[in-house]
mmCIF file of C-alpha atoms in Angstrom:
data_model
loop_
_atom_site.group_PDB
_atom_site.id
_atom_site.type_symbol
_atom_site.label_atom_id
_atom_site.label_comp_id
_atom_site.label_asym_id
_atom_site.label_seq_id
_atom_site.Cartn_x
_atom_site.Cartn_y
_atom_site.Cartn_z
ATOM 1 C CA MET O 1 19.639 -6.274 22.377
ATOM 2 C CA ASN O 2 22.841 -4.179 21.975
ATOM 3 C CA ASP O 3 22.528 -0.461 22.800
ATOM 4 C CA THR O 4 23.958 0.647 19.494
ATOM 5 C CA LYS O 5 21.959 -1.713 17.594
ATOM 6 C CA ALA O 6 18.783 0.091 19.314
ATOM 7 C CA ARG O 7 19.709 3.310 19.342
ATOM 8 C CA ILE O 8 19.895 2.462 15.598
ATOM 9 C CA LEU O 9 16.130 0.985 14.975
ATOM 10 C CA GLY O 10 15.121 3.695 17.533
ATOM 11 C CA THR O 11 16.121 6.396 14.840
ATOM 12 C CA SER O 12 15.073 5.093 11.814
ATOM 13 C CA SER O 13 11.810 4.489 13.281
ATOM 14 C CA ASP O 14 11.952 8.582 14.115
ATOM 15 C CA LEU O 15 13.245 9.181 11.005
ATOM 16 C CA PHE O 16 11.073 6.685 8.239
ATOM 17 C CA ARG O 17 7.720 7.743 9.901
ATOM 18 C CA ARG O 18 8.322 11.575 9.103
ATOM 19 C CA ASN O 19 10.914 11.391 5.947
ATOM 20 C CA GLY O 20 9.717 8.049 4.671
ATOM 21 C CA TYR O 21 11.836 5.279 3.532
ATOM 22 C CA THR O 22 13.183 6.266 0.422
ATOM 23 C CA GLY O 23 13.880 9.984 1.831
ATOM 24 C CA THR O 24 16.470 8.035 4.685
ATOM 25 C CA GLY O 25 19.681 7.947 3.879
ATOM 26 C CA LEU O 26 21.557 5.623 6.151
ATOM 27 C CA LYS O 27 24.028 8.359 6.820
ATOM 28 C CA GLN O 28 21.479 10.186 8.092
ATOM 29 C CA VAL O 29 20.659 7.150 10.582
ATOM 30 C CA ALA O 30 23.862 6.966 12.001
ATOM 31 C CA THR O 31 24.685 10.196 11.950
ATOM 32 C CA GLU O 32 21.285 10.991 13.978
ATOM 33 C CA ALA O 33 21.899 7.587 16.182
ATOM 34 C CA ARG O 34 25.251 8.568 17.311
ATOM 35 C CA ALA O 35 26.899 5.547 16.021
ATOM 36 C CA PRO O 36 29.709 5.244 13.544
ATOM 37 C CA PHE O 37 28.372 3.987 9.165
ATOM 38 C CA GLY O 38 30.630 0.840 9.523
ATOM 39 C CA SER O 39 28.324 -0.254 12.694
ATOM 40 C CA ILE O 40 24.675 -0.250 10.329
ATOM 41 C CA TYR O 41 26.027 -2.967 8.461
ATOM 42 C CA HIS O 42 27.789 -4.592 11.238
ATOM 43 C CA PHE O 43 24.139 -5.169 12.930
ATOM 44 C CA PHE O 44 22.362 -5.049 9.423
ATOM 45 C CA PRO O 45 24.322 -6.357 7.074
ATOM 46 C CA GLY O 46 21.831 -6.233 4.269
ATOM 47 C CA GLY O 47 21.591 -2.866 4.088
ATOM 48 C CA LYS O 48 19.440 -0.432 4.482
ATOM 49 C CA GLN O 49 16.515 -2.835 3.209
ATOM 50 C CA GLN O 50 17.004 -5.462 6.572
ATOM 51 C CA LEU O 51 17.127 -2.004 8.874
ATOM 52 C CA GLY O 52 13.893 -1.206 7.075
ATOM 53 C CA GLU O 53 12.221 -4.630 7.653
ATOM 54 C CA GLU O 54 13.218 -4.735 11.289
ATOM 55 C CA VAL O 55 12.342 -1.322 12.091
ATOM 56 C CA ILE O 56 8.664 -2.030 10.158
ATOM 57 C CA ARG O 57 8.626 -5.555 12.143
ATOM 58 C CA THR O 58 9.480 -3.800 15.820
ATOM 59 C CA SER O 59 7.890 -0.469 15.903
ATOM 60 C CA GLY O 60 4.643 -2.048 14.014
ATOM 61 C CA GLU O 61 4.896 -4.117 17.212
ATOM 62 C CA GLU O 62 5.163 -1.439 19.652
ATOM 63 C CA TYR O 63 2.666 0.483 17.605
ATOM 64 C CA ALA O 64 -0.313 -2.306 17.944
ATOM 65 C CA ARG O 65 0.683 -2.507 22.252
ATOM 66 C CA LEU O 66 0.220 0.994 22.531
ATOM 67 C CA VAL O 67 -2.794 1.521 20.963
ATOM 68 C CA PHE O 68 -4.225 -1.757 21.941
ATOM 69 C CA SER O 69 -3.176 -1.064 25.796
ATOM 70 C CA ILE O 70 -4.922 1.847 25.523
ATOM 71 C CA LEU O 71 -8.488 0.249 24.194
ATOM 72 C CA ASP O 72 -7.925 -2.282 26.591
ATOM 73 C CA ALA O 73 -7.719 0.190 29.542
ATOM 74 C CA HIS O 74 -11.479 0.948 28.862
ATOM 75 C CA SER O 75 -14.025 -1.427 30.223
ATOM 76 C CA ASP O 76 -16.266 0.502 28.474
ATOM 77 C CA ILE O 77 -15.265 -0.165 24.844
ATOM 78 C CA LEU O 78 -16.504 3.120 23.324
ATOM 79 C CA GLU O 79 -14.749 5.091 25.677
ATOM 80 C CA GLY O 80 -11.750 3.438 25.001
ATOM 81 C CA ILE O 81 -12.386 4.434 20.822
ATOM 82 C CA GLU O 82 -12.707 8.594 21.782
ATOM 83 C CA VAL O 83 -9.801 8.059 23.943
ATOM 84 C CA GLY O 84 -7.253 6.251 21.392
ATOM 85 C CA PHE O 85 -8.467 8.405 18.698
ATOM 86 C CA ARG O 86 -8.427 11.309 21.256
ATOM 87 C CA LEU O 87 -4.533 11.214 22.725
ATOM 88 C CA ALA O 88 -3.647 10.301 18.746
ATOM 89 C CA GLY O 89 -4.576 13.699 18.012
ATOM 90 C CA GLU O 90 -2.856 15.574 20.713
ATOM 91 C CA THR O 91 0.285 12.966 20.197
ATOM 92 C CA LEU O 92 0.329 14.387 16.935
ATOM 93 C CA VAL O 93 0.070 18.090 18.016
ATOM 94 C CA ALA O 94 2.749 17.839 20.512
ATOM 95 C CA THR O 95 5.226 16.655 17.516
ATOM 96 C CA ASP O 96 3.858 19.463 15.384
ATOM 97 C CA TYR O 97 1.810 16.787 13.295
ATOM 98 C CA ALA O 98 4.775 14.603 12.752
ATOM 99 C CA ASP O 99 4.653 11.518 15.071
ATOM 100 C CA ALA O 100 1.718 9.373 13.849
ATOM 101 C CA CYS O 101 1.903 5.447 12.589
ATOM 102 C CA PRO O 102 4.982 4.289 12.341
ATOM 103 C CA ILE O 103 4.681 2.327 9.725
ATOM 104 C CA ALA O 104 2.180 3.929 7.112
ATOM 105 C CA THR O 105 4.361 5.939 4.886
ATOM 106 C CA VAL O 106 6.850 3.737 4.621
ATOM 107 C CA ALA O 107 3.386 1.107 3.573
ATOM 108 C CA LEU O 108 2.506 3.653 0.767
ATOM 109 C CA GLU O 109 6.076 3.494 -0.813
ATOM 110 C CA VAL O 110 6.926 0.004 -0.992
ATOM 111 C CA ALA O 111 3.475 -1.592 -1.970
ATOM 112 C CA SER O 112 3.987 -1.390 -5.359
ATOM 113 C CA THR O 113 8.019 -1.450 -5.345
ATOM 114 C CA ASN O 114 9.936 -3.442 -2.722
ATOM 115 C CA GLU O 115 8.148 -6.673 -1.892
ATOM 116 C CA VAL O 116 10.246 -8.132 1.474
ATOM 117 C CA LEU O 117 9.294 -5.048 2.849
ATOM 118 C CA ARG O 118 5.447 -5.016 1.795
ATOM 119 C CA VAL O 119 5.620 -8.204 2.593
ATOM 120 C CA ALA O 120 6.036 -6.679 6.518
ATOM 121 C CA THR O 121 3.930 -3.814 6.350
ATOM 122 C CA ALA O 122 1.300 -6.727 6.047
ATOM 123 C CA ASP O 123 2.464 -9.006 8.555
ATOM 124 C CA VAL O 124 2.264 -6.286 10.881
ATOM 125 C CA PHE O 125 -0.951 -4.985 9.838
ATOM 126 C CA THR O 126 -2.425 -9.177 9.934
ATOM 127 C CA SER O 127 -1.214 -8.970 13.496
ATOM 128 C CA TRP O 128 -3.092 -5.822 14.381
ATOM 129 C CA ILE O 129 -6.212 -7.023 12.709
ATOM 130 C CA ASP O 130 -6.197 -10.557 14.794
ATOM 131 C CA SER O 131 -4.931 -8.881 18.157
ATOM 132 C CA GLY O 132 -7.377 -6.192 18.137
ATOM 133 C CA SER O 133 -10.415 -8.933 17.246
ATOM 134 C CA ALA O 134 -9.121 -11.102 19.951
ATOM 135 C CA LEU O 135 -9.878 -8.161 22.451
ATOM 136 C CA LEU O 136 -13.000 -6.745 20.845
ATOM 137 C CA ARG O 137 -14.351 -10.773 20.558
ATOM 138 C CA ALA O 138 -13.183 -10.380 24.429
ATOM 139 C CA ARG O 139 -15.436 -8.065 24.802
ATOM 140 C CA GLY O 140 -18.632 -9.991 23.793
ATOM 141 C CA PHE O 141 -18.517 -8.836 19.461
ATOM 142 C CA GLY O 142 -19.463 -11.882 17.297
ATOM 143 C CA GLU O 143 -16.275 -12.556 15.035
ATOM 144 C CA ALA O 144 -17.009 -11.211 11.731
ATOM 145 C CA ASP O 145 -18.059 -7.811 13.866
ATOM 146 C CA ALA O 146 -14.926 -7.543 15.751
ATOM 147 C CA ARG O 147 -13.199 -7.912 12.253
ATOM 148 C CA ARG O 148 -14.769 -5.628 10.885
ATOM 149 C CA LEU O 149 -14.709 -2.923 13.650
ATOM 150 C CA ILE O 150 -11.009 -3.721 14.513
ATOM 151 C CA LEU O 151 -10.441 -3.317 10.355
ATOM 152 C CA GLY O 152 -12.845 0.171 10.285
ATOM 153 C CA PHE O 153 -10.837 1.316 13.676
ATOM 154 C CA VAL O 154 -6.785 0.965 12.200
ATOM 155 C CA THR O 155 -8.320 2.085 8.552
ATOM 156 C CA SER O 156 -9.708 5.326 9.633
ATOM 157 C CA LEU O 157 -7.142 5.792 12.159
ATOM 158 C CA GLU O 158 -4.440 5.867 9.427
ATOM 159 C CA GLY O 159 -6.396 7.848 6.556
ATOM 160 C CA ALA O 160 -6.809 10.382 9.748
ATOM 161 C CA PHE O 161 -2.892 10.578 9.759
ATOM 162 C CA VAL O 162 -3.046 10.951 5.745
ATOM 163 C CA LEU O 163 -5.582 14.012 6.413
ATOM 164 C CA ALA O 164 -4.255 15.420 10.263
ATOM 165 C CA ARG O 165 -0.566 15.461 9.389
ATOM 166 C CA ALA O 166 -1.174 17.202 5.902
ATOM 167 C CA LEU O 167 -3.927 19.929 7.671
ATOM 168 C CA ARG O 168 -2.216 20.285 10.576
ATOM 169 C CA SER O 169 -5.262 19.796 12.392
ATOM 170 C CA THR O 170 -6.632 17.058 14.745
ATOM 171 C CA GLU O 171 -10.722 17.600 13.123
ATOM 172 C CA PRO O 172 -9.684 14.367 10.871
ATOM 173 C CA LEU O 173 -8.854 12.224 13.976
ATOM 174 C CA ASP O 174 -12.048 13.054 15.753
ATOM 175 C CA ALA O 175 -14.215 13.201 12.633
ATOM 176 C CA ALA O 176 -12.396 9.325 12.003
ATOM 177 C CA GLY O 177 -13.307 8.432 15.966
ATOM 178 C CA ALA O 178 -16.527 9.700 15.440
ATOM 179 C CA THR O 179 -17.258 6.907 12.499
ATOM 180 C CA VAL O 180 -15.922 4.497 14.681
ATOM 181 C CA LEU O 181 -18.056 5.257 17.258
ATOM 182 C CA ALA O 182 -20.544 4.893 15.015
ATOM 183 C CA ALA O 183 -20.448 1.836 13.343
ATOM 184 C CA ALA O 184 -19.327 -0.007 17.191
ATOM 185 C CA ARG O 185 -22.662 1.015 18.932
ATOM 186 C CA ALA O 186 -23.973 -0.703 15.702
ATOM 187 C CA CYS O 187 -22.968 -3.322 17.166
ATOM 188 C CA LEU O 188 -22.842 -3.591 20.854
ATOM 189 C CA PRO O 189 -22.614 -6.356 22.205
ATOM 190 C CA PRO O 190 -25.564 -6.683 25.210
ATOM 191 C CA ARG O 191 -24.147 -5.626 28.210
ATOM 192 C CA GLU O 192 -23.672 -8.601 30.731
ATOM 193 C CA MET D 1 -2.998 22.474 -21.944
ATOM 194 C CA ASN D 2 0.009 21.380 -23.645
ATOM 195 C CA ASP D 3 0.183 17.664 -25.289
ATOM 196 C CA THR D 4 3.820 17.470 -23.685
ATOM 197 C CA LYS D 5 2.666 19.142 -20.386
ATOM 198 C CA ALA D 6 -0.463 16.763 -19.892
ATOM 199 C CA ARG D 7 2.411 14.058 -20.640
ATOM 200 C CA ILE D 8 4.455 15.014 -18.279
ATOM 201 C CA LEU D 9 1.725 15.631 -16.189
ATOM 202 C CA GLY D 10 -0.080 11.970 -16.054
ATOM 203 C CA THR D 11 3.386 10.132 -16.073
ATOM 204 C CA SER D 12 3.822 12.219 -12.661
ATOM 205 C CA SER D 13 0.673 11.515 -11.061
ATOM 206 C CA ASP D 14 1.199 7.339 -11.804
ATOM 207 C CA LEU D 15 5.204 7.585 -10.324
ATOM 208 C CA PHE D 16 4.315 9.362 -7.644
ATOM 209 C CA ARG D 17 0.896 7.243 -6.668
ATOM 210 C CA ARG D 18 2.920 4.008 -6.833
ATOM 211 C CA ASN D 19 6.612 4.755 -6.052
ATOM 212 C CA GLY D 20 5.820 8.619 -4.280
ATOM 213 C CA TYR D 21 7.728 11.631 -4.621
ATOM 214 C CA THR D 22 11.121 11.200 -3.054
ATOM 215 C CA GLY D 23 11.514 7.511 -5.067
ATOM 216 C CA THR D 24 10.271 9.103 -8.640
ATOM 217 C CA GLY D 25 13.499 10.620 -10.577
ATOM 218 C CA LEU D 26 12.673 13.803 -13.369
ATOM 219 C CA LYS D 27 14.651 10.907 -15.749
ATOM 220 C CA GLN D 28 12.303 8.727 -15.008
ATOM 221 C CA VAL D 29 9.698 10.898 -16.100
ATOM 222 C CA ALA D 30 10.682 12.104 -19.185
ATOM 223 C CA THR D 31 11.303 9.008 -20.185
ATOM 224 C CA GLU D 32 7.857 7.482 -19.627
ATOM 225 C CA ALA D 33 6.359 10.553 -20.637
ATOM 226 C CA ARG D 34 8.166 9.979 -23.660
ATOM 227 C CA ALA D 35 9.602 13.822 -23.278
ATOM 228 C CA PRO D 36 12.612 15.532 -23.846
ATOM 229 C CA PHE D 37 14.166 15.904 -20.693
ATOM 230 C CA GLY D 38 14.250 19.409 -20.939
ATOM 231 C CA SER D 39 11.041 19.657 -21.678
ATOM 232 C CA ILE D 40 10.446 19.208 -17.950
ATOM 233 C CA TYR D 41 12.346 22.519 -17.234
ATOM 234 C CA HIS D 42 11.058 23.878 -19.677
ATOM 235 C CA PHE D 43 7.328 23.280 -18.730
ATOM 236 C CA PHE D 44 8.316 23.368 -14.429
ATOM 237 C CA PRO D 45 10.973 25.789 -14.112
ATOM 238 C CA GLY D 46 10.969 25.312 -10.882
ATOM 239 C CA GLY D 47 12.254 21.250 -11.607
ATOM 240 C CA LYS D 48 10.829 18.726 -8.964
ATOM 241 C CA GLN D 49 8.826 20.845 -6.797
ATOM 242 C CA GLN D 50 6.763 22.742 -8.715
ATOM 243 C CA LEU D 51 5.729 19.558 -10.988
ATOM 244 C CA GLY D 52 4.871 17.889 -7.916
ATOM 245 C CA GLU D 53 3.054 20.744 -6.942
ATOM 246 C CA GLU D 54 1.727 20.930 -10.348
ATOM 247 C CA VAL D 55 1.040 17.417 -9.925
ATOM 248 C CA ILE D 56 -1.191 17.252 -6.417
ATOM 249 C CA ARG D 57 -3.439 19.984 -7.205
ATOM 250 C CA THR D 58 -4.697 18.612 -10.501
ATOM 251 C CA SER D 59 -4.398 15.005 -10.075
ATOM 252 C CA GLY D 60 -6.351 15.671 -6.009
ATOM 253 C CA GLU D 61 -8.793 17.693 -8.218
ATOM 254 C CA GLU D 62 -9.635 14.490 -10.190
ATOM 255 C CA TYR D 63 -9.879 12.170 -8.346
ATOM 256 C CA ALA D 64 -12.473 14.191 -6.303
ATOM 257 C CA ARG D 65 -14.653 14.995 -9.003
ATOM 258 C CA LEU D 66 -13.846 10.807 -10.123
ATOM 259 C CA VAL D 67 -15.387 10.115 -6.365
ATOM 260 C CA PHE D 68 -17.572 12.456 -5.875
ATOM 261 C CA SER D 69 -19.693 11.921 -9.496
ATOM 262 C CA ILE D 70 -20.231 7.887 -7.697
ATOM 263 C CA LEU D 71 -21.431 9.481 -4.882
ATOM 264 C CA ASP D 72 -23.708 11.499 -6.587
ATOM 265 C CA ALA D 73 -24.858 9.056 -9.094
ATOM 266 C CA HIS D 74 -27.191 7.244 -6.809
ATOM 267 C CA SER D 75 -30.086 8.601 -5.036
ATOM 268 C CA ASP D 76 -29.549 6.443 -1.897
ATOM 269 C CA ILE D 77 -26.533 7.686 -0.439
ATOM 270 C CA LEU D 78 -25.371 4.718 1.565
ATOM 271 C CA GLU D 79 -25.322 3.216 -1.780
ATOM 272 C CA GLY D 80 -23.360 5.606 -3.047
ATOM 273 C CA ILE D 81 -21.020 5.063 -0.433
ATOM 274 C CA GLU D 82 -21.461 1.158 -0.949
ATOM 275 C CA VAL D 83 -20.472 1.261 -4.809
ATOM 276 C CA GLY D 84 -17.847 4.083 -3.459
ATOM 277 C CA PHE D 85 -15.579 1.790 -1.766
ATOM 278 C CA ARG D 86 -17.088 -1.262 -4.545
ATOM 279 C CA LEU D 87 -15.215 0.263 -7.576
ATOM 280 C CA ALA D 88 -12.275 1.043 -5.487
ATOM 281 C CA GLY D 89 -11.335 -2.247 -4.541
ATOM 282 C CA GLU D 90 -11.958 -3.340 -7.944
ATOM 283 C CA THR D 91 -9.716 -0.364 -8.937
ATOM 284 C CA LEU D 92 -6.588 -1.615 -7.309
ATOM 285 C CA VAL D 93 -7.504 -5.654 -7.994
ATOM 286 C CA ALA D 94 -7.669 -4.473 -11.857
ATOM 287 C CA THR D 95 -4.422 -2.289 -11.263
ATOM 288 C CA ASP D 96 -2.545 -4.768 -9.496
ATOM 289 C CA TYR D 97 -3.162 -3.029 -5.970
ATOM 290 C CA ALA D 98 -0.794 -0.272 -7.694
ATOM 291 C CA ASP D 99 -3.791 2.018 -8.061
ATOM 292 C CA ALA D 100 -5.391 4.209 -4.984
ATOM 293 C CA CYS D 101 -5.891 7.761 -4.317
ATOM 294 C CA PRO D 102 -3.182 10.040 -6.169
ATOM 295 C CA ILE D 103 -2.238 12.088 -3.536
ATOM 296 C CA ALA D 104 -1.944 10.314 -0.128
ATOM 297 C CA THR D 105 1.899 8.788 -0.554
ATOM 298 C CA VAL D 106 2.859 12.221 -1.003
ATOM 299 C CA ALA D 107 1.053 13.450 1.646
ATOM 300 C CA LEU D 108 2.585 11.358 3.670
ATOM 301 C CA GLU D 109 6.206 12.321 2.527
ATOM 302 C CA VAL D 110 6.424 15.662 2.454
ATOM 303 C CA ALA D 111 3.888 16.538 5.922
ATOM 304 C CA SER D 112 7.367 16.824 7.569
ATOM 305 C CA THR D 113 9.593 17.592 5.493
ATOM 306 C CA ASN D 114 8.502 20.049 2.312
ATOM 307 C CA GLU D 115 6.027 22.601 3.131
ATOM 308 C CA VAL D 116 4.973 24.041 -0.266
ATOM 309 C CA LEU D 117 4.004 20.445 -1.532
ATOM 310 C CA ARG D 118 2.176 20.192 2.122
ATOM 311 C CA VAL D 119 0.322 23.188 1.219
ATOM 312 C CA ALA D 120 -1.124 21.753 -2.355
ATOM 313 C CA THR D 121 -2.371 18.049 -0.361
ATOM 314 C CA ALA D 122 -4.201 20.527 2.471
ATOM 315 C CA ASP D 123 -5.847 22.783 -0.255
ATOM 316 C CA VAL D 124 -6.563 19.204 -1.860
ATOM 317 C CA PHE D 125 -7.692 17.776 1.026
ATOM 318 C CA THR D 126 -10.116 21.343 2.179
ATOM 319 C CA SER D 127 -11.104 20.837 -1.955
ATOM 320 C CA TRP D 128 -12.266 17.511 -0.958
ATOM 321 C CA ILE D 129 -14.122 18.276 2.467
ATOM 322 C CA ASP D 130 -16.246 21.342 1.842
ATOM 323 C CA SER D 131 -17.554 19.857 -2.225
ATOM 324 C CA GLY D 132 -18.248 16.431 -0.236
ATOM 325 C CA SER D 133 -19.846 18.515 2.788
ATOM 326 C CA ALA D 134 -21.762 20.636 0.115
ATOM 327 C CA LEU D 135 -23.219 17.230 -1.598
ATOM 328 C CA LEU D 136 -23.988 15.704 1.497
ATOM 329 C CA ARG D 137 -25.947 19.020 2.420
ATOM 330 C CA ALA D 138 -28.096 18.861 -0.910
ATOM 331 C CA ARG D 139 -29.163 15.681 0.129
ATOM 332 C CA GLY D 140 -30.650 16.694 3.451
ATOM 333 C CA PHE D 141 -27.962 15.972 5.747
ATOM 334 C CA GLY D 142 -27.259 18.747 8.915
ATOM 335 C CA GLU D 143 -23.697 20.614 8.033
ATOM 336 C CA ALA D 144 -21.778 19.519 11.027
ATOM 337 C CA ASP D 145 -23.564 15.800 10.092
ATOM 338 C CA ALA D 146 -22.440 16.367 6.400
ATOM 339 C CA ARG D 147 -18.897 17.785 7.600
ATOM 340 C CA ARG D 148 -18.260 15.083 9.904
ATOM 341 C CA LEU D 149 -19.513 11.418 7.419
ATOM 342 C CA ILE D 150 -17.107 13.424 4.118
ATOM 343 C CA LEU D 151 -14.171 13.695 7.169
ATOM 344 C CA GLY D 152 -15.487 10.102 7.916
ATOM 345 C CA PHE D 153 -15.656 8.924 4.556
ATOM 346 C CA VAL D 154 -12.469 10.375 3.040
ATOM 347 C CA THR D 155 -10.292 9.112 6.564
ATOM 348 C CA SER D 156 -12.122 5.575 5.430
ATOM 349 C CA LEU D 157 -10.855 5.189 2.052
ATOM 350 C CA GLU D 158 -7.345 7.076 2.739
ATOM 351 C CA GLY D 159 -6.677 4.108 5.717
ATOM 352 C CA ALA D 160 -8.630 1.698 3.427
ATOM 353 C CA PHE D 161 -6.195 2.321 0.818
ATOM 354 C CA VAL D 162 -2.663 1.378 3.078
ATOM 355 C CA LEU D 163 -4.237 -1.448 4.238
ATOM 356 C CA ALA D 164 -4.938 -3.212 1.152
ATOM 357 C CA ARG D 165 -2.230 -2.376 -0.787
ATOM 358 C CA ALA D 166 -0.087 -3.793 1.953
ATOM 359 C CA LEU D 167 -2.306 -7.010 2.600
ATOM 360 C CA ARG D 168 -3.495 -7.473 -1.219
ATOM 361 C CA SER D 169 -6.606 -7.415 -0.175
ATOM 362 C CA THR D 170 -9.630 -5.517 -0.395
ATOM 363 C CA GLU D 171 -10.859 -6.830 2.870
ATOM 364 C CA PRO D 172 -10.297 -3.221 4.626
ATOM 365 C CA LEU D 173 -12.287 -1.525 1.554
ATOM 366 C CA ASP D 174 -15.249 -3.121 2.368
ATOM 367 C CA ALA D 175 -14.505 -2.944 6.339
ATOM 368 C CA ALA D 176 -14.098 0.785 6.166
ATOM 369 C CA GLY D 177 -17.394 0.795 3.361
ATOM 370 C CA ALA D 178 -19.288 -1.127 6.593
ATOM 371 C CA THR D 179 -18.028 1.722 9.164
ATOM 372 C CA VAL D 180 -18.660 4.485 7.265
ATOM 373 C CA LEU D 181 -21.316 2.667 6.506
ATOM 374 C CA ALA D 182 -22.709 2.711 10.021
ATOM 375 C CA ALA D 183 -22.028 6.179 10.427
ATOM 376 C CA ALA D 184 -24.213 7.595 7.859
ATOM 377 C CA ARG D 185 -26.937 5.489 9.405
ATOM 378 C CA ALA D 186 -26.538 7.805 12.199
ATOM 379 C CA CYS D 187 -27.328 11.203 10.981
ATOM 380 C CA LEU D 188 -29.776 9.688 8.052
ATOM 381 C CA PRO D 189 -31.611 13.551 7.757
ATOM 382 C CA PRO D 190 -35.547 12.002 7.145
ATOM 383 C CA ARG D 191 -37.101 10.661 3.617
ATOM 384 C CA GLU D 192 -38.550 13.327 1.683
#
């Protein structure tokens, strides 16, 4: 990918997760990405909505890779879940409670207001659920349990970000992690 | 409360939960509340931020009353949790996936951008956690379990709203409810 385009996407992703989609202006994107204003329309002829859609899709995919690589790095899935919530909390603290899910703020903003972007967030969440389910099935969970559990994992993480950022505390992440662990233990497949 | 002020608050609450804080303009509030534009500054001399703060505090309190009255209406707390998530799903469907938590969108928008409103959302979440913990302690849960469980309940509900609105499906609410139920069962106090 062209360097300038990559900078525009990265900067937009940072701004969207901190300030939201509506609260981010293209001039601010250009300034912070050190890109000429016109280059945004060069790379994204559809303007802010096209930029928003590409940011949702690319940063959503990257975030899933990050989160699921943590889950997958532990042979004990319970340990993977616990570490996932802990690292999410450490990242929040290290970034002054700004750096959470890259698409959650935008997802809530656009759910009832922008159908193109709503569909992009739906596609991202669907892809998370599919790859997370596959990961859990590979660990021996049944199909229905795997799907319910990964939905429980993602919803708990997203909701914990809402409360943790508001409260400036990692306690909601700890409690959400414990909730998901209890659900995982309740349907844990027998060890091989 | 003055009728016009009540209409301004109610309309703003609806608009904030659907369009977000940044995406809601005061002119739109005045029009939809059938209030003269100047009346907004009459009742909220601090303008949009003061209106935002009052909406967060009043609608946050109302929403807690609604949710906890559902939990409290069932002598079996597991049934209360299950019904709570089911009714949240039914409300979402009935409102075309618009009517979820009144403060979540605003909470994510302001967490890193507006300290006055961030504190208001933190106060609301703190009050939810305190009253929810008290409710669960009254049902026999220990103090630490009650607090962890209500945080698990609120984070799961908030995250499920993010996914349910994006996906236009109640499946995330069902899965989140099942996750919280598993956590509640794991620390259920002995029946009297």
